[in-house]
Amino acid sequence: MSSSPVSTPVPAQPYGRPPLRTVQVLGGAGAGSSAHVRSLTTGLAARGVRVTVCASVEAEGEYDFTGAGAQFTPDAVSALRAVCAGADVVHAHGVRAGMRAAVALRGRRVPLVVTWHGGGPAEQGAFGRLGRVLERHVARAAAVVLGASSDQVDLARARGARDARLAPVAVPMGAAGPDAAADPGKVRAELGAVERPLLIAVGSLVEHRGYSVLLDAARAWRVLEPLPLVVIAGEGPQRTELARRIEAEGLPVRLLGRRRDAAQLLAAADVAVLPSRWEARSLLAQEALRAGVPLVATAVGGIPELIGDAGVLVPYGDAAALSSAVTDLLADPPRRAALAAAGRAQAATWPTEDDTVAQILSVYDELMDRRR
């Protein structure tokens, strides 16, 4: 793929004035924020906004921001500074992207919006101190900080944000991909879970995802009959450590690596498991409830307000509670059916992609009004 910017025609004079020019900045962002920027780009471009996405070439290859109506530019510092110079609003997604955008905007009066996709309990030591310094700098540099969950809004305010608001991020309806309706039976057969329960976790193999606790819980499931199969879709630095434990302890767990068919895997599962130390507006939680897959998750971050009573919540780090919650669900089909129905009902209350785009656009318009 070429890294050259690609222009997409847009209406010349929306609302009777020159088109609003925005730059969306991604930097080290995960799948949820990348999918959000793709969705946001589609909605903004359809409303006559000129959108430039500054991201890695790999992200452009996977999410096709140009196909959504954006101009794409690679995330080199010089390229970011150049596109920010001609923007009306710069919108960064995540703290690292916010820091890069703040540096690129230094000396300019272009307002910066930051969606706080990350955050959560502070790390310890030097790395944690550096993270808090970055958070403070980004929070204070932004004209508006948008948090996907209430605790993110509170954190942004604690870090010195002048204006922090709740802005839930909608999961794009098309995020599942063209094969979302794949036969669950075929998926289960390919995984080796035809006559046994299938449990699924999705997310990068990093410490805060809590997979070590999931493996602790999987030890207890070895006594169940039939033996459940746990699959983890994701890749990351903990792979070697997790694989070593799975083999050494004989755990019924498979590491699938990074998968493009995670939605199909999820739809075939009996239970979705989210053992994270912290989450804001978890992509897995949203997709599980939308698909009617019972969810067992840790009561951390934005998870309780996201799922309400439509899932089973357990304390983070409590392998016994996690094991017991899953075991109880596997033994109770009516309870699983009730959670499936409750999950779909809860998902229907979440903002749509159009709602999200409208809220973001209202923030941009407000910032433009301040400059007039």
PDB file of C-alpha atoms in Angstrom, residues 89-253:
ATOM      1  CA  VAL A  89      -9.827  20.741  15.068  1.00  0.00           C
ATOM      2  CA  VAL A  90      -7.363  17.995  15.935  1.00  0.00           C
ATOM      3  CA  HIS A  91      -8.828  14.932  17.650  1.00  0.00           C
ATOM      4  CA  ALA A  92      -6.401  12.475  19.264  1.00  0.00           C
ATOM      5  CA  HIS A  93      -7.388   9.000  20.407  1.00  0.00           C
ATOM      6  CA  GLY A  94      -5.511   7.833  23.480  1.00  0.00           C
ATOM      7  CA  VAL A  95      -2.926   9.488  25.717  1.00  0.00           C
ATOM      8  CA  ARG A  96       0.064   8.710  23.504  1.00  0.00           C
ATOM      9  CA  ALA A  97      -1.713  10.103  20.455  1.00  0.00           C
ATOM     10  CA  GLY A  98      -2.742  13.110  22.550  1.00  0.00           C
ATOM     11  CA  MET A  99       0.866  13.777  23.498  1.00  0.00           C
ATOM     12  CA  ARG A 100       2.024  13.599  19.880  1.00  0.00           C
ATOM     13  CA  ALA A 101      -0.789  15.898  18.794  1.00  0.00           C
ATOM     14  CA  ALA A 102      -0.037  18.394  21.571  1.00  0.00           C
ATOM     15  CA  VAL A 103       3.595  18.569  20.449  1.00  0.00           C
ATOM     16  CA  ALA A 104       2.562  18.984  16.809  1.00  0.00           C
ATOM     17  CA  LEU A 105       0.200  21.825  17.757  1.00  0.00           C
ATOM     18  CA  ARG A 106       2.686  23.705  19.902  1.00  0.00           C
ATOM     19  CA  GLY A 107       2.475  27.400  19.075  1.00  0.00           C
ATOM     20  CA  ARG A 108      -0.798  27.049  17.142  1.00  0.00           C
ATOM     21  CA  ARG A 109      -4.330  28.026  18.163  1.00  0.00           C
ATOM     22  CA  VAL A 110      -5.936  24.879  16.774  1.00  0.00           C
ATOM     23  CA  PRO A 111      -8.112  23.259  19.482  1.00  0.00           C
ATOM     24  CA  LEU A 112      -7.232  19.745  20.604  1.00  0.00           C
ATOM     25  CA  VAL A 113      -9.852  17.150  21.532  1.00  0.00           C
ATOM     26  CA  VAL A 114      -8.645  13.949  23.192  1.00  0.00           C
ATOM     27  CA  THR A 115     -10.733  10.821  23.568  1.00  0.00           C
ATOM     28  CA  TRP A 116      -9.370   9.034  26.621  1.00  0.00           C
ATOM     29  CA  HIS A 117      -9.493   5.437  25.377  1.00  0.00           C
ATOM     30  CA  GLY A 118      -6.885   4.334  27.892  1.00  0.00           C
ATOM     31  CA  GLY A 119      -6.391   5.100  31.551  1.00  0.00           C
ATOM     32  CA  GLY A 120      -7.143   3.096  34.652  1.00  0.00           C
ATOM     33  CA  PRO A 121      -5.239   2.212  37.840  1.00  0.00           C
ATOM     34  CA  ALA A 122      -1.800   3.768  37.857  1.00  0.00           C
ATOM     35  CA  GLU A 123       1.224   1.557  37.284  1.00  0.00           C
ATOM     36  CA  GLN A 124       3.901   1.499  39.946  1.00  0.00           C
ATOM     37  CA  GLY A 125       7.509   2.674  39.677  1.00  0.00           C
ATOM     38  CA  ALA A 126       9.164   4.841  37.056  1.00  0.00           C
ATOM     39  CA  PHE A 127       6.850   3.703  34.273  1.00  0.00           C
ATOM     40  CA  GLY A 128       3.808   4.655  36.319  1.00  0.00           C
ATOM     41  CA  ARG A 129       5.246   8.065  37.150  1.00  0.00           C
ATOM     42  CA  LEU A 130       5.952   8.716  33.471  1.00  0.00           C
ATOM     43  CA  GLY A 131       2.414   7.676  32.584  1.00  0.00           C
ATOM     44  CA  ARG A 132       0.940  10.114  35.091  1.00  0.00           C
ATOM     45  CA  VAL A 133       3.121  12.932  33.750  1.00  0.00           C
ATOM     46  CA  LEU A 134       1.903  12.236  30.211  1.00  0.00           C
ATOM     47  CA  GLU A 135      -1.713  12.110  31.377  1.00  0.00           C
ATOM     48  CA  ARG A 136      -1.379  15.472  33.120  1.00  0.00           C
ATOM     49  CA  HIS A 137       0.243  17.090  30.106  1.00  0.00           C
ATOM     50  CA  VAL A 138      -2.372  15.774  27.688  1.00  0.00           C
ATOM     51  CA  ALA A 139      -5.313  16.588  29.981  1.00  0.00           C
ATOM     52  CA  ARG A 140      -4.149  20.177  30.367  1.00  0.00           C
ATOM     53  CA  ALA A 141      -3.297  20.641  26.686  1.00  0.00           C
ATOM     54  CA  ALA A 142      -6.725  19.532  25.489  1.00  0.00           C
ATOM     55  CA  ALA A 143      -9.589  21.940  24.991  1.00  0.00           C
ATOM     56  CA  VAL A 144     -11.934  19.022  25.676  1.00  0.00           C
ATOM     57  CA  VAL A 145     -11.261  15.522  27.010  1.00  0.00           C
ATOM     58  CA  LEU A 146     -13.863  12.881  26.167  1.00  0.00           C
ATOM     59  CA  GLY A 147     -14.037   9.808  28.389  1.00  0.00           C
ATOM     60  CA  ALA A 148     -15.653   6.580  27.258  1.00  0.00           C
ATOM     61  CA  SER A 149     -16.612   5.824  30.877  1.00  0.00           C
ATOM     62  CA  SER A 150     -17.350   7.877  33.980  1.00  0.00           C
ATOM     63  CA  ASP A 151     -14.139   6.854  35.731  1.00  0.00           C
ATOM     64  CA  GLN A 152     -12.150   8.117  32.739  1.00  0.00           C
ATOM     65  CA  VAL A 153     -13.876  11.480  33.021  1.00  0.00           C
ATOM     66  CA  ASP A 154     -13.018  11.562  36.733  1.00  0.00           C
ATOM     67  CA  LEU A 155      -9.404  10.656  35.975  1.00  0.00           C
ATOM     68  CA  ALA A 156      -9.093  13.370  33.319  1.00  0.00           C
ATOM     69  CA  ARG A 157     -10.425  15.941  35.776  1.00  0.00           C
ATOM     70  CA  ALA A 158      -8.012  14.725  38.437  1.00  0.00           C
ATOM     71  CA  ARG A 159      -5.164  15.165  35.956  1.00  0.00           C
ATOM     72  CA  GLY A 160      -6.159  18.782  35.344  1.00  0.00           C
ATOM     73  CA  ALA A 161      -8.501  18.722  32.338  1.00  0.00           C
ATOM     74  CA  ARG A 162     -10.300  22.050  31.859  1.00  0.00           C
ATOM     75  CA  ASP A 163     -13.320  20.375  30.261  1.00  0.00           C
ATOM     76  CA  ALA A 164     -13.937  16.623  30.597  1.00  0.00           C
ATOM     77  CA  ARG A 165     -17.131  14.983  29.353  1.00  0.00           C
ATOM     78  CA  LEU A 166     -18.657  11.532  29.094  1.00  0.00           C
ATOM     79  CA  ALA A 167     -18.729  10.345  25.475  1.00  0.00           C
ATOM     80  CA  PRO A 168     -19.487   6.618  25.135  1.00  0.00           C
ATOM     81  CA  VAL A 169     -17.949   5.062  22.041  1.00  0.00           C
ATOM     82  CA  ALA A 170     -20.298   2.956  19.937  1.00  0.00           C
ATOM     83  CA  VAL A 171     -19.100  -0.372  18.567  1.00  0.00           C
ATOM     84  CA  PRO A 172     -19.511  -0.233  14.775  1.00  0.00           C
ATOM     85  CA  MET A 173     -22.248  -2.580  13.592  1.00  0.00           C
ATOM     86  CA  GLY A 174     -19.993  -3.721  10.782  1.00  0.00           C
ATOM     87  CA  ALA A 175     -17.057  -4.506  13.054  1.00  0.00           C
ATOM     88  CA  ALA A 176     -17.786  -8.212  12.852  1.00  0.00           C
ATOM     89  CA  GLY A 177     -16.882  -8.321   9.181  1.00  0.00           C
ATOM     90  CA  PRO A 178     -18.568  -9.985   6.211  1.00  0.00           C
ATOM     91  CA  ASP A 179     -18.467 -13.508   7.666  1.00  0.00           C
ATOM     92  CA  ALA A 180     -20.151 -12.651  10.965  1.00  0.00           C
ATOM     93  CA  ALA A 181     -22.928 -15.143  10.246  1.00  0.00           C
ATOM     94  CA  ALA A 182     -20.531 -18.121  10.043  1.00  0.00           C
ATOM     95  CA  ASP A 183     -22.031 -21.398  11.256  1.00  0.00           C
ATOM     96  CA  PRO A 184     -21.317 -21.674  15.016  1.00  0.00           C
ATOM     97  CA  GLY A 185     -21.242 -25.460  14.725  1.00  0.00           C
ATOM     98  CA  LYS A 186     -18.519 -25.292  12.115  1.00  0.00           C
ATOM     99  CA  VAL A 187     -16.540 -22.837  14.247  1.00  0.00           C
ATOM    100  CA  ARG A 188     -16.810 -25.117  17.280  1.00  0.00           C
ATOM    101  CA  ALA A 189     -15.745 -28.124  15.226  1.00  0.00           C
ATOM    102  CA  GLU A 190     -12.662 -26.298  13.970  1.00  0.00           C
ATOM    103  CA  LEU A 191     -11.742 -25.423  17.556  1.00  0.00           C
ATOM    104  CA  GLY A 192     -12.369 -28.938  18.874  1.00  0.00           C
ATOM    105  CA  ALA A 193     -15.347 -27.998  21.051  1.00  0.00           C
ATOM    106  CA  VAL A 194     -18.207 -29.966  19.470  1.00  0.00           C
ATOM    107  CA  GLU A 195     -19.345 -31.782  22.623  1.00  0.00           C
ATOM    108  CA  ARG A 196     -17.804 -29.608  25.285  1.00  0.00           C
ATOM    109  CA  PRO A 197     -18.431 -26.059  26.567  1.00  0.00           C
ATOM    110  CA  LEU A 198     -16.558 -23.283  24.779  1.00  0.00           C
ATOM    111  CA  LEU A 199     -15.292 -20.275  26.733  1.00  0.00           C
ATOM    112  CA  ILE A 200     -13.705 -17.306  24.980  1.00  0.00           C
ATOM    113  CA  ALA A 201     -11.577 -14.323  25.901  1.00  0.00           C
ATOM    114  CA  VAL A 202     -10.436 -11.741  23.368  1.00  0.00           C
ATOM    115  CA  GLY A 203      -7.695  -9.150  23.733  1.00  0.00           C
ATOM    116  CA  SER A 204      -3.974  -8.550  23.554  1.00  0.00           C
ATOM    117  CA  LEU A 205      -1.771 -10.786  25.699  1.00  0.00           C
ATOM    118  CA  VAL A 206      -0.649  -8.128  28.165  1.00  0.00           C
ATOM    119  CA  GLU A 207      -0.588  -8.123  31.940  1.00  0.00           C
ATOM    120  CA  HIS A 208      -3.609  -5.916  32.610  1.00  0.00           C
ATOM    121  CA  ARG A 209      -5.892  -8.294  30.682  1.00  0.00           C
ATOM    122  CA  GLY A 210      -5.739 -10.672  33.643  1.00  0.00           C
ATOM    123  CA  TYR A 211      -5.029 -13.855  31.700  1.00  0.00           C
ATOM    124  CA  SER A 212      -2.879 -15.243  34.492  1.00  0.00           C
ATOM    125  CA  VAL A 213      -5.999 -15.171  36.681  1.00  0.00           C
ATOM    126  CA  LEU A 214      -7.965 -16.857  33.881  1.00  0.00           C
ATOM    127  CA  LEU A 215      -5.404 -19.674  33.819  1.00  0.00           C
ATOM    128  CA  ASP A 216      -5.713 -19.998  37.602  1.00  0.00           C
ATOM    129  CA  ALA A 217      -9.462 -20.409  37.151  1.00  0.00           C
ATOM    130  CA  ALA A 218      -8.954 -22.921  34.323  1.00  0.00           C
ATOM    131  CA  ARG A 219      -7.176 -25.244  36.761  1.00  0.00           C
ATOM    132  CA  ALA A 220     -10.470 -25.670  38.621  1.00  0.00           C
ATOM    133  CA  TRP A 221     -12.386 -26.412  35.401  1.00  0.00           C
ATOM    134  CA  ARG A 222     -10.245 -29.523  34.759  1.00  0.00           C
ATOM    135  CA  VAL A 223     -12.565 -31.523  37.032  1.00  0.00           C
ATOM    136  CA  LEU A 224     -15.691 -30.625  35.036  1.00  0.00           C
ATOM    137  CA  GLU A 225     -17.343 -33.152  32.761  1.00  0.00           C
ATOM    138  CA  PRO A 226     -17.389 -32.482  29.886  1.00  0.00           C
ATOM    139  CA  LEU A 227     -14.144 -30.527  30.072  1.00  0.00           C
ATOM    140  CA  PRO A 228     -14.584 -26.907  28.903  1.00  0.00           C
ATOM    141  CA  LEU A 229     -12.246 -25.517  26.275  1.00  0.00           C
ATOM    142  CA  VAL A 230     -10.954 -21.981  26.847  1.00  0.00           C
ATOM    143  CA  VAL A 231      -9.755 -20.087  23.778  1.00  0.00           C
ATOM    144  CA  ILE A 232      -7.924 -16.760  23.910  1.00  0.00           C
ATOM    145  CA  ALA A 233      -7.843 -14.694  20.715  1.00  0.00           C
ATOM    146  CA  GLY A 234      -5.044 -12.169  20.852  1.00  0.00           C
ATOM    147  CA  GLU A 235      -1.317 -11.669  20.644  1.00  0.00           C
ATOM    148  CA  GLY A 236       1.217  -9.959  22.846  1.00  0.00           C
ATOM    149  CA  PRO A 237       4.296 -10.136  25.062  1.00  0.00           C
ATOM    150  CA  GLN A 238       2.782 -12.580  27.570  1.00  0.00           C
ATOM    151  CA  ARG A 239       2.362 -15.359  24.994  1.00  0.00           C
ATOM    152  CA  THR A 240       5.491 -17.295  25.998  1.00  0.00           C
ATOM    153  CA  GLU A 241       4.702 -17.132  29.707  1.00  0.00           C
ATOM    154  CA  LEU A 242       1.068 -18.164  29.217  1.00  0.00           C
ATOM    155  CA  ALA A 243       1.967 -20.979  26.807  1.00  0.00           C
ATOM    156  CA  ARG A 244       4.518 -22.333  29.287  1.00  0.00           C
ATOM    157  CA  ARG A 245       1.915 -22.429  32.042  1.00  0.00           C
ATOM    158  CA  ILE A 246      -0.725 -24.040  29.824  1.00  0.00           C
ATOM    159  CA  GLU A 247       1.652 -26.868  28.913  1.00  0.00           C
ATOM    160  CA  ALA A 248       3.183 -27.325  32.361  1.00  0.00           C
ATOM    161  CA  GLU A 249      -0.166 -27.427  34.172  1.00  0.00           C
ATOM    162  CA  GLY A 250      -2.138 -29.303  31.517  1.00  0.00           C
ATOM    163  CA  LEU A 251      -4.734 -26.547  31.238  1.00  0.00           C
ATOM    164  CA  PRO A 252      -7.653 -26.789  28.782  1.00  0.00           C
ATOM    165  CA  VAL A 253      -6.662 -23.511  27.147  1.00  0.00           C
TER     166      VAL A 253
END
